[in-house]
Amino acid sequence: LRGPRLRLEASEDLQFREYYYLPGNLLKWFHLYGSEGVPGPDSWAWRAFPAGDRWKELVGLHGEKAVDAMVERSNPRFHSAFASDHSVQTFDNDEEEKDLLLRSNSPPVVVFYQISYPREDKENARLAIEAQFDALSTGQYDSVTNSFDRRRKVLLYYTTAGGSIQDIEHLSNLCKRNADRITCRRLGMHDAEGSYGESLRHLHTFCNARPSFDAVRIANRFQGHNDAKHTFDAQKIRVNRLPGYKDAKRAFDAQQIREITSAVTSKMCRLTSEEGEESCNVCGTEFYPLPFLHFAGNMFSTSCSHVKELLPPTMFEKRMNDIASDALLAKIEEIFATRLVRFDEGYWDRISTRSSTGSDLGPCDIARMTMDASDEKHDETTMRMLERYSWSPAPRRGSAPPGVLDLDSESKFQKKRKVALREYYYLAGNVFRWWRLYDRVPSPDSWAWRWFPDGGIWETAARSGGVYAVEAIADRIV
């Protein structure tokens, strides 16, 4: 430990962020005592701990939110997924849209499209956009007839993050060339590439105005599996990071993005059973419960009646940031166990826009259930790919995307009853968040109680203990 200790002693910035100095103590004081836990200006703490003056100034400015302020300042990856220059949309002023939505015998497929332009390698981003426009203009895939139905048009609400004037002109030209099939409506242009949550905000506003509709969310940047997906022995690999591509060529893989776009806008990705009964409220490709509830690619079709019941995305992000410090403290106090996936800031960075699903989530998905060498070919037609897709209530595959969690390790872990019962990425963390975010847990017939380990125990505890269910379980098994 000599090396780390010397580096710590030589760096004021490391001392400023070291948990066992002031950050951890302040976090615990604020959690236990709220505003009364804020040390006074003459407190011994500012003199006793390294970087005391910096923390004194920060606490003076932010009070019990000082640790959150420190995280925002010191972590370059910390940012809001939503633009500060967001403009409010009403979705009821455009007569052409009203004709399409309310007066047409065949209402359009309503799509909210998040477009991201990276600072480098924009060509791949453009190719992905062109592939998606091609998919949307081709029509809805119908698995019964194995053909594309071109009768339903698309109402495309798009938002851009990053991009130059040339990029925007390229996008406008695509809208013009496909105007007979796609009606484009621009909702926002934002300079910051990190404003990738804007389409969710607009989707939420639309669904509050039109709760009887269904809508689709797509993006030109793939947020999904990591590179382990492309090794056929992926189930034996443990990659201790969250899914997602950093390589632009993989993040903007045009064929994969086109395939998912065609899938989530297809007639297969239905929210009702063949008998006409509602069987799910969100449909996407490859639903996974771990490390948080999400669909591969963060593209999905959903009912507006479901979206309307969710927190507004910006409020969800804020509450998740507030929850993060309490969750970290509960981990330290061993109320939670986090043995399956590393518990770090990357988790909270992605969950803010990929898991605002609510406690009444009813997922279904369409996807291939097997992967073989032919799936690696990049010259296969979209129709050929979709022929191998099937629809089903979800989840129906592994707990997490390939490469994120080793199935053998998880199976052995579940046998460790006391630890598995407190595992944050199972029901312990979900129940904790459901109560904090929505003040309720799923209904008794929810898939969550059947799928997660110890569902019966957690359902009983959640209903009898309410917001204190997690602490009650932890006390029971100590």
Coordinates of C-alpha atoms in Angstrom, one line a residue:
L1 CA 0.0 0.0 0.0
R2 CA 3.0 2.3 0.1
G3 CA 2.6 3.4 -3.5
P4 CA -1.1 4.4 -3.2
R5 CA -0.5 6.1 0.1
L6 CA 2.3 8.2 -1.3
R7 CA 0.2 9.2 -4.3
L8 CA -2.6 10.2 -1.9
E9 CA -0.3 12.3 0.3
A10 CA 1.1 14.1 -2.8
S11 CA -2.2 15.0 -4.4
E12 CA -4.6 17.5 -2.8
D13 CA -7.2 16.6 -5.5
L14 CA -7.1 12.9 -4.5
Q15 CA -7.3 13.9 -0.8
F16 CA -10.3 16.1 -1.7
R17 CA -12.1 13.1 -3.2
E18 CA -10.9 10.3 -0.8
Y19 CA -14.0 8.7 0.7
Y20 CA -12.4 8.0 4.1
Y21 CA -11.5 11.6 4.5
L22 CA -14.2 14.3 4.4
P23 CA -16.4 13.0 1.5
G24 CA -17.4 9.8 3.3
N25 CA -17.9 11.5 6.7
L26 CA -20.0 14.3 5.2
L27 CA -22.1 11.8 3.2
K28 CA -22.9 9.9 6.4
W29 CA -23.6 13.0 8.5
F30 CA -25.9 14.4 5.8
H31 CA -27.7 11.1 5.4
L32 CA -28.2 10.6 9.2
Y33 CA -28.9 14.2 10.2
G34 CA -29.9 16.1 7.1
S35 CA -29.2 19.9 7.3
E36 CA -28.3 19.5 11.0
G37 CA -25.4 17.3 9.9
V38 CA -23.7 20.2 8.2
P39 CA -20.6 21.1 10.2
G40 CA -20.4 24.8 11.3
P41 CA -17.7 27.2 10.1
D42 CA -15.6 26.6 13.2
S43 CA -15.9 22.8 13.1
W44 CA -12.8 20.7 14.0
A45 CA -13.5 18.7 10.8
W46 CA -12.2 21.4 8.5
R47 CA -8.9 21.5 10.4
A48 CA -8.5 17.7 11.0
F49 CA -9.0 16.4 7.5
P50 CA -7.0 17.1 4.3
A51 CA -8.6 19.5 1.9
G52 CA -10.7 20.9 4.7
D53 CA -10.7 24.4 3.4
R54 CA -12.1 23.3 0.0
W55 CA -14.8 21.3 1.6
K56 CA -15.6 24.1 4.0
E57 CA -16.2 26.4 1.0
L58 CA -18.2 23.8 -0.9
V59 CA -20.4 23.1 2.1
G60 CA -20.9 26.8 2.7
L61 CA -22.3 27.1 -0.9
H62 CA -24.3 23.8 -1.2
G63 CA -25.0 22.6 2.4
E64 CA -26.0 19.0 2.5
K65 CA -25.8 18.8 -1.3
A66 CA -22.0 19.5 -1.2
V67 CA -21.0 15.9 -2.0
D68 CA -23.3 15.9 -5.1
A69 CA -21.7 19.2 -6.2
M70 CA -18.3 17.7 -5.8
V71 CA -19.2 14.7 -8.0
E72 CA -20.5 17.0 -10.7
R73 CA -17.4 19.1 -10.6
S74 CA -14.8 16.4 -10.4
N75 CA -16.2 13.7 -12.7
P76 CA -15.7 14.6 -16.4
R77 CA -18.3 12.0 -17.3
F78 CA -21.0 13.5 -15.1
H79 CA -23.5 15.5 -17.1
S80 CA -27.2 15.8 -17.5
A81 CA -28.6 13.9 -20.4
F82 CA -30.9 16.8 -21.1
A83 CA -30.2 20.1 -22.7
S84 CA -30.4 23.3 -20.7
D85 CA -31.9 25.2 -23.7
H86 CA -34.9 22.8 -24.0
S87 CA -38.0 24.3 -25.5
V88 CA -41.5 23.1 -24.5
Q89 CA -43.6 21.4 -27.2
T90 CA -47.4 21.2 -27.0
F91 CA -48.1 18.8 -29.9
D92 CA -51.5 20.3 -30.6
N93 CA -50.8 23.3 -32.9
D94 CA -50.0 21.7 -36.2
E95 CA -53.0 21.0 -38.4
E96 CA -51.2 18.6 -40.6
E97 CA -50.2 16.5 -37.6
K98 CA -53.8 16.6 -36.4
D99 CA -54.9 15.3 -39.8
L100 CA -52.3 12.5 -39.6
L101 CA -53.0 11.5 -35.9
L102 CA -56.7 12.1 -35.4
R103 CA -58.4 12.2 -38.8
S104 CA -56.7 9.5 -40.8
N105 CA -58.1 6.1 -41.3
S106 CA -54.6 4.7 -40.9
P107 CA -52.8 6.7 -38.2
P108 CA -49.0 6.9 -38.7
V109 CA -46.3 5.2 -36.7
V110 CA -45.2 7.9 -34.3
V111 CA -41.5 7.9 -33.8
F112 CA -39.3 10.0 -31.6
Y113 CA -35.7 10.0 -33.0
Q114 CA -32.6 10.9 -31.0
I115 CA -29.8 11.8 -33.4
S116 CA -26.2 12.1 -32.1
Y117 CA -23.2 13.4 -34.0
P118 CA -19.8 12.5 -32.5
R119 CA -17.0 15.0 -32.7
E120 CA -15.0 12.5 -34.7
D121 CA -16.0 10.0 -37.4
K122 CA -19.3 11.6 -38.3
E123 CA -19.5 9.6 -41.4
N124 CA -20.6 6.5 -39.5
A125 CA -23.2 8.5 -37.7
R126 CA -24.6 9.7 -41.1
L127 CA -24.6 6.1 -42.5
A128 CA -26.6 5.0 -39.5
I129 CA -29.1 7.8 -40.1
E130 CA -29.4 6.9 -43.8
A131 CA -30.0 3.3 -42.9
Q132 CA -32.8 4.2 -40.4
F133 CA -34.5 6.5 -42.9
D134 CA -34.4 3.7 -45.4
A135 CA -35.9 1.3 -42.9
L136 CA -38.7 3.7 -41.9
S137 CA -39.5 4.5 -45.6
T138 CA -39.7 0.8 -46.5
G139 CA -42.7 0.2 -44.3
Q140 CA -43.8 -1.9 -41.4
Y141 CA -42.5 -5.5 -41.5
D142 CA -45.4 -8.0 -41.2
S143 CA -44.3 -11.5 -40.0
V144 CA -47.6 -13.1 -41.2
T145 CA -47.1 -12.1 -44.8
N146 CA -43.3 -11.9 -44.6
S147 CA -43.4 -8.5 -46.3
F148 CA -43.3 -4.8 -45.6
D149 CA -46.6 -2.9 -45.3
R150 CA -46.2 0.5 -46.9
R151 CA -49.7 1.8 -46.1
R152 CA -48.9 3.3 -42.7
K153 CA -46.8 6.4 -42.9
V154 CA -44.3 7.6 -40.2
L155 CA -44.6 10.8 -38.2
L156 CA -41.0 11.4 -37.2
Y157 CA -40.2 13.8 -34.4
Y158 CA -36.4 14.3 -34.3
T159 CA -33.9 15.9 -32.0
T160 CA -30.2 16.4 -32.7
A161 CA -27.3 16.5 -30.3
G162 CA -24.1 17.9 -31.7
G163 CA -23.6 18.3 -35.5
S164 CA -22.6 21.0 -37.9
I165 CA -24.6 22.9 -40.5
Q166 CA -23.7 20.3 -43.1
D167 CA -25.0 17.6 -40.8
I168 CA -28.3 19.3 -40.4
E169 CA -28.6 20.0 -44.1
H170 CA -27.9 16.3 -44.8
L171 CA -30.8 15.4 -42.4
S172 CA -33.1 17.9 -44.0
N173 CA -32.4 16.4 -47.4
L174 CA -33.3 12.9 -46.2
C175 CA -36.6 14.3 -44.9
K176 CA -37.3 15.9 -48.3
R177 CA -36.4 12.7 -50.3
N178 CA -38.7 10.6 -48.1
A179 CA -41.5 13.1 -47.7
D180 CA -44.0 10.7 -49.4
R181 CA -43.5 8.2 -46.5
I182 CA -42.1 10.2 -43.6
T183 CA -43.4 13.5 -42.2
C184 CA -40.5 15.0 -40.3
R185 CA -40.8 17.4 -37.4
R186 CA -37.7 18.9 -35.8
L187 CA -38.1 19.4 -32.1
G188 CA -34.7 20.6 -31.1
M189 CA -31.1 21.2 -32.1
H190 CA -28.5 21.1 -29.3
D191 CA -24.8 21.8 -29.5
A192 CA -23.9 19.4 -26.7
E193 CA -23.4 15.8 -27.9
G194 CA -24.3 14.7 -24.4
S195 CA -27.9 15.9 -24.7
Y196 CA -29.0 12.4 -25.7
G197 CA -32.1 12.3 -23.5
E198 CA -34.1 15.0 -25.3
S199 CA -36.2 12.6 -27.3
L200 CA -37.4 11.0 -24.1
R201 CA -38.5 14.3 -22.7
H202 CA -40.5 15.0 -25.9
L203 CA -41.9 11.5 -25.8
H204 CA -43.2 12.0 -22.3
T205 CA -44.8 15.4 -23.3
F206 CA -46.5 13.8 -26.3
C207 CA -47.9 10.9 -24.3
N208 CA -49.4 13.2 -21.7
A209 CA -51.1 15.0 -24.5
R210 CA -52.1 11.8 -26.4
P211 CA -52.4 9.0 -23.9
S212 CA -54.4 6.7 -26.3
F213 CA -51.5 6.5 -28.7
D214 CA -48.5 4.2 -29.0
A215 CA -45.1 5.6 -29.8
V216 CA -41.6 4.4 -30.7
R217 CA -38.2 5.7 -29.5
I218 CA -35.2 5.1 -31.7
A219 CA -31.6 6.5 -31.9
N220 CA -28.8 6.4 -34.4
R221 CA -26.3 5.5 -31.7
F222 CA -26.4 2.0 -30.4
Q223 CA -26.4 1.7 -26.6
G224 CA -26.2 -2.0 -26.1
H225 CA -23.8 -4.9 -25.7
N226 CA -20.1 -4.5 -25.4
D227 CA -17.6 -6.1 -27.7
A228 CA -18.0 -9.4 -25.9
K229 CA -21.2 -10.0 -27.9
H230 CA -19.0 -10.7 -31.0
T231 CA -17.1 -13.5 -29.4
F232 CA -19.1 -16.7 -29.6
D233 CA -17.8 -17.9 -26.2
A234 CA -19.1 -14.7 -24.6
Q235 CA -21.0 -16.5 -21.8
K236 CA -17.7 -17.5 -20.3
I237 CA -16.3 -14.0 -20.3
R238 CA -16.7 -11.7 -17.4
V239 CA -16.4 -8.0 -18.4
N240 CA -16.9 -5.8 -15.4
R241 CA -18.4 -2.8 -17.1
L242 CA -21.8 -1.8 -18.4
P243 CA -22.9 -2.5 -22.0
G244 CA -22.1 0.2 -24.6
Y245 CA -19.7 0.9 -27.3
K246 CA -16.9 3.5 -27.1
D247 CA -15.7 2.8 -30.7
A248 CA -17.6 5.0 -33.1
K249 CA -17.7 2.4 -35.8
R250 CA -19.4 -0.1 -33.4
A251 CA -21.6 2.5 -31.8
F252 CA -23.0 3.6 -35.2
D253 CA -23.1 0.1 -36.8
A254 CA -25.5 0.9 -39.6
Q255 CA -26.7 -2.7 -40.2
Q256 CA -27.4 -3.4 -36.6
I257 CA -29.1 -0.1 -36.0
R258 CA -31.3 -0.6 -39.2
E259 CA -32.2 -4.1 -38.0
I260 CA -33.3 -2.9 -34.5
T261 CA -35.2 0.1 -36.1
S262 CA -37.1 -2.2 -38.4
A263 CA -37.8 -4.6 -35.5
V264 CA -39.2 -2.0 -33.0
T265 CA -41.4 -0.4 -35.7
S266 CA -42.6 -3.7 -37.1
K267 CA -46.0 -5.2 -36.5
M268 CA -44.3 -8.0 -34.6
C269 CA -43.4 -5.6 -31.8
R270 CA -46.9 -5.4 -30.7
L271 CA -48.2 -4.5 -27.2
T272 CA -51.3 -6.7 -27.4
S273 CA -51.6 -10.5 -27.8
E274 CA -53.1 -12.0 -31.0
E275 CA -56.4 -12.2 -29.1
G276 CA -56.3 -8.4 -28.7
E277 CA -55.5 -8.3 -25.0
E278 CA -52.8 -6.0 -23.7
S279 CA -49.9 -8.3 -22.8
C280 CA -47.1 -5.7 -22.3
N281 CA -46.6 -1.9 -22.3
V282 CA -43.1 -1.7 -23.7
C283 CA -41.6 -3.8 -26.6
G284 CA -38.0 -3.8 -27.8
T285 CA -35.3 -6.1 -28.8
E286 CA -33.5 -8.2 -26.1
F287 CA -34.9 -7.1 -22.7
Y288 CA -32.5 -7.6 -19.8
P289 CA -33.2 -7.0 -16.1
L290 CA -29.5 -6.6 -15.2
P291 CA -27.6 -4.4 -14.5
F292 CA -30.8 -2.3 -14.8
L293 CA -34.1 -2.9 -16.6
H294 CA -33.3 -2.1 -20.3
F295 CA -33.6 -3.0 -23.9
A296 CA -30.6 -3.5 -26.2
G297 CA -30.0 -0.3 -28.1
N298 CA -32.4 1.7 -25.9
M299 CA -35.0 1.5 -28.8
F300 CA -38.5 0.5 -28.1
S301 CA -42.2 0.8 -28.8
T302 CA -44.5 1.8 -25.9
S303 CA -48.0 2.7 -25.0
C304 CA -48.5 6.3 -24.0
S305 CA -50.8 5.3 -21.2
H306 CA -47.7 3.7 -19.6
V307 CA -45.3 6.6 -20.4
K308 CA -47.8 9.1 -18.9
E309 CA -47.5 7.4 -15.5
L310 CA -43.7 7.8 -15.5
L311 CA -41.9 10.6 -13.9
P312 CA -40.8 13.4 -16.3
P313 CA -37.3 12.3 -17.5
T314 CA -35.5 15.3 -16.0
M315 CA -37.2 14.8 -12.7
F316 CA -36.3 11.1 -12.9
E317 CA -32.6 12.0 -13.5
K318 CA -32.6 14.4 -10.5
R319 CA -34.2 11.9 -8.2
M320 CA -31.8 9.2 -9.3
N321 CA -28.9 11.5 -8.4
D322 CA -30.5 12.1 -5.0
I323 CA -30.9 8.3 -4.5
A324 CA -27.3 7.6 -5.5
S325 CA -25.7 8.8 -2.3
D326 CA -28.2 6.9 -0.1
A327 CA -27.6 3.7 -2.2
L328 CA -23.9 4.1 -1.8
L329 CA -24.2 4.5 2.0
A330 CA -26.5 1.5 2.2
K331 CA -23.9 -0.5 0.4
I332 CA -21.2 0.6 2.8
E333 CA -23.5 -0.3 5.7
E334 CA -23.9 -3.7 4.1
I335 CA -27.7 -3.3 3.7
F336 CA -27.0 -4.0 0.0
A337 CA -24.6 -6.5 -1.5
T338 CA -23.1 -5.7 -4.9
R339 CA -21.3 -8.9 -6.0
L340 CA -22.7 -9.2 -9.5
V341 CA -21.7 -6.0 -11.3
R342 CA -19.4 -3.2 -10.1
F343 CA -21.3 -0.5 -8.3
D344 CA -19.9 2.8 -9.7
E345 CA -20.7 6.1 -11.3
G346 CA -21.0 4.5 -14.7
Y347 CA -24.1 2.7 -13.5
W348 CA -25.9 6.0 -12.6
D349 CA -24.7 7.7 -15.8
R350 CA -26.6 5.2 -17.9
I351 CA -29.6 4.4 -15.8
S352 CA -30.8 8.0 -15.9
T353 CA -32.0 7.6 -19.5
R354 CA -32.2 3.8 -20.0
S355 CA -34.3 2.7 -17.0
S356 CA -37.0 5.3 -16.4
T357 CA -39.5 2.4 -16.7
G358 CA -41.6 2.7 -13.6
S359 CA -42.9 0.0 -11.2
D360 CA -45.6 -1.2 -13.6
L361 CA -43.3 -2.1 -16.5
G362 CA -44.6 -5.0 -18.5
P363 CA -41.9 -5.9 -21.0
C364 CA -42.0 -8.0 -24.2
D365 CA -39.4 -8.4 -26.8
I366 CA -38.7 -9.6 -30.4
A367 CA -35.3 -11.0 -31.1
R368 CA -33.3 -14.0 -32.3
M369 CA -32.9 -16.5 -29.5
T370 CA -29.8 -18.0 -30.9
M371 CA -26.5 -16.6 -32.3
D372 CA -24.3 -18.4 -34.8
A373 CA -21.7 -17.5 -37.4
S374 CA -24.3 -16.5 -40.0
D375 CA -25.4 -13.7 -37.7
E376 CA -22.0 -12.1 -38.2
K377 CA -22.5 -11.6 -41.9
H378 CA -23.0 -8.0 -42.9
D379 CA -24.6 -8.6 -46.3
E380 CA -27.8 -10.2 -45.1
T381 CA -31.1 -8.4 -46.0
T382 CA -33.2 -6.9 -43.2
M383 CA -36.1 -9.1 -44.2
R384 CA -34.0 -12.2 -43.9
M385 CA -32.9 -11.1 -40.4
L386 CA -36.4 -10.4 -39.3
E387 CA -37.6 -13.8 -40.4
R388 CA -35.7 -15.3 -37.5
Y389 CA -37.2 -12.9 -34.9
S390 CA -39.9 -14.0 -32.6
W391 CA -42.2 -12.2 -30.1
S392 CA -42.6 -13.1 -26.5
P393 CA -43.2 -11.7 -23.0
A394 CA -39.9 -10.9 -21.4
P395 CA -37.4 -11.5 -19.9
R396 CA -36.7 -14.8 -21.6
R397 CA -32.9 -15.0 -21.9
G398 CA -30.0 -14.4 -19.5
S399 CA -30.0 -11.9 -16.8
A400 CA -27.7 -9.5 -18.5
P401 CA -26.2 -8.9 -22.0
P402 CA -23.4 -11.3 -23.0
G403 CA -20.1 -10.2 -21.6
V404 CA -21.6 -8.3 -18.6
L405 CA -22.3 -11.3 -16.3
D406 CA -21.0 -14.9 -16.3
L407 CA -23.9 -17.3 -16.1
D408 CA -22.0 -19.9 -14.2
S409 CA -20.8 -17.3 -11.7
E410 CA -24.3 -16.0 -11.2
S411 CA -25.7 -19.5 -10.7
K412 CA -23.1 -20.2 -7.9
F413 CA -23.8 -16.7 -6.4
Q414 CA -27.5 -17.4 -6.1
K415 CA -26.8 -20.3 -3.9
K416 CA -25.3 -18.0 -1.3
R417 CA -28.7 -17.2 0.1
K418 CA -27.9 -14.4 2.6
V419 CA -25.9 -12.4 0.1
A420 CA -28.1 -13.0 -2.9
L421 CA -31.2 -11.8 -1.0
R422 CA -29.4 -8.4 -0.5
E423 CA -28.0 -8.2 -4.0
Y424 CA -28.6 -4.6 -5.2
Y425 CA -29.0 -5.7 -8.9
Y426 CA -31.8 -8.1 -8.0
L427 CA -34.9 -7.0 -6.1
A428 CA -33.1 -5.2 -3.2
G429 CA -32.1 -2.3 -5.5
N430 CA -35.3 -2.4 -7.6
V431 CA -37.6 -2.3 -4.5
F432 CA -35.4 0.5 -3.0
R433 CA -35.8 2.6 -6.2
W434 CA -39.5 1.8 -6.8
W435 CA -40.4 3.1 -3.4
R436 CA -38.2 6.1 -3.6
L437 CA -39.3 7.1 -7.1
Y438 CA -42.9 6.1 -7.3
D439 CA -44.0 5.3 -3.7
R440 CA -45.2 1.9 -4.9
V441 CA -44.1 -1.5 -6.1
P442 CA -45.3 -3.7 -8.9
S443 CA -48.7 -5.5 -8.7
P444 CA -48.9 -9.0 -7.3
D445 CA -49.0 -10.5 -10.8
S446 CA -45.9 -8.7 -12.1
W447 CA -43.2 -10.6 -13.9
A448 CA -40.6 -9.1 -11.4
W449 CA -41.8 -11.3 -8.5
R450 CA -41.7 -14.4 -10.6
W451 CA -38.4 -13.8 -12.4
F452 CA -36.0 -12.4 -9.7
P453 CA -34.7 -14.7 -7.0
D454 CA -36.7 -14.6 -3.7
G455 CA -39.5 -12.8 -5.4
G456 CA -42.1 -14.1 -2.9
I457 CA -40.0 -12.9 0.1
W458 CA -39.5 -9.5 -1.4
E459 CA -43.1 -9.0 -2.4
T460 CA -44.3 -9.7 1.1
A461 CA -41.6 -7.5 2.6
A462 CA -42.3 -4.7 0.1
R463 CA -46.0 -4.6 0.9
S464 CA -45.7 -5.0 4.7
G465 CA -42.6 -2.8 5.2
G466 CA -43.1 -0.2 2.5
V467 CA -40.2 2.1 2.0
Y468 CA -38.4 0.3 4.9
A469 CA -38.6 -3.1 3.3
V470 CA -34.9 -3.2 2.3
E471 CA -33.8 -2.4 5.9
A472 CA -36.2 -5.0 7.2
I473 CA -34.8 -7.7 5.0
A474 CA -31.2 -6.8 5.9
D475 CA -32.1 -6.9 9.7
R476 CA -33.7 -10.3 9.2
I477 CA -30.6 -12.0 7.7
V478 CA -27.8 -10.4 9.7

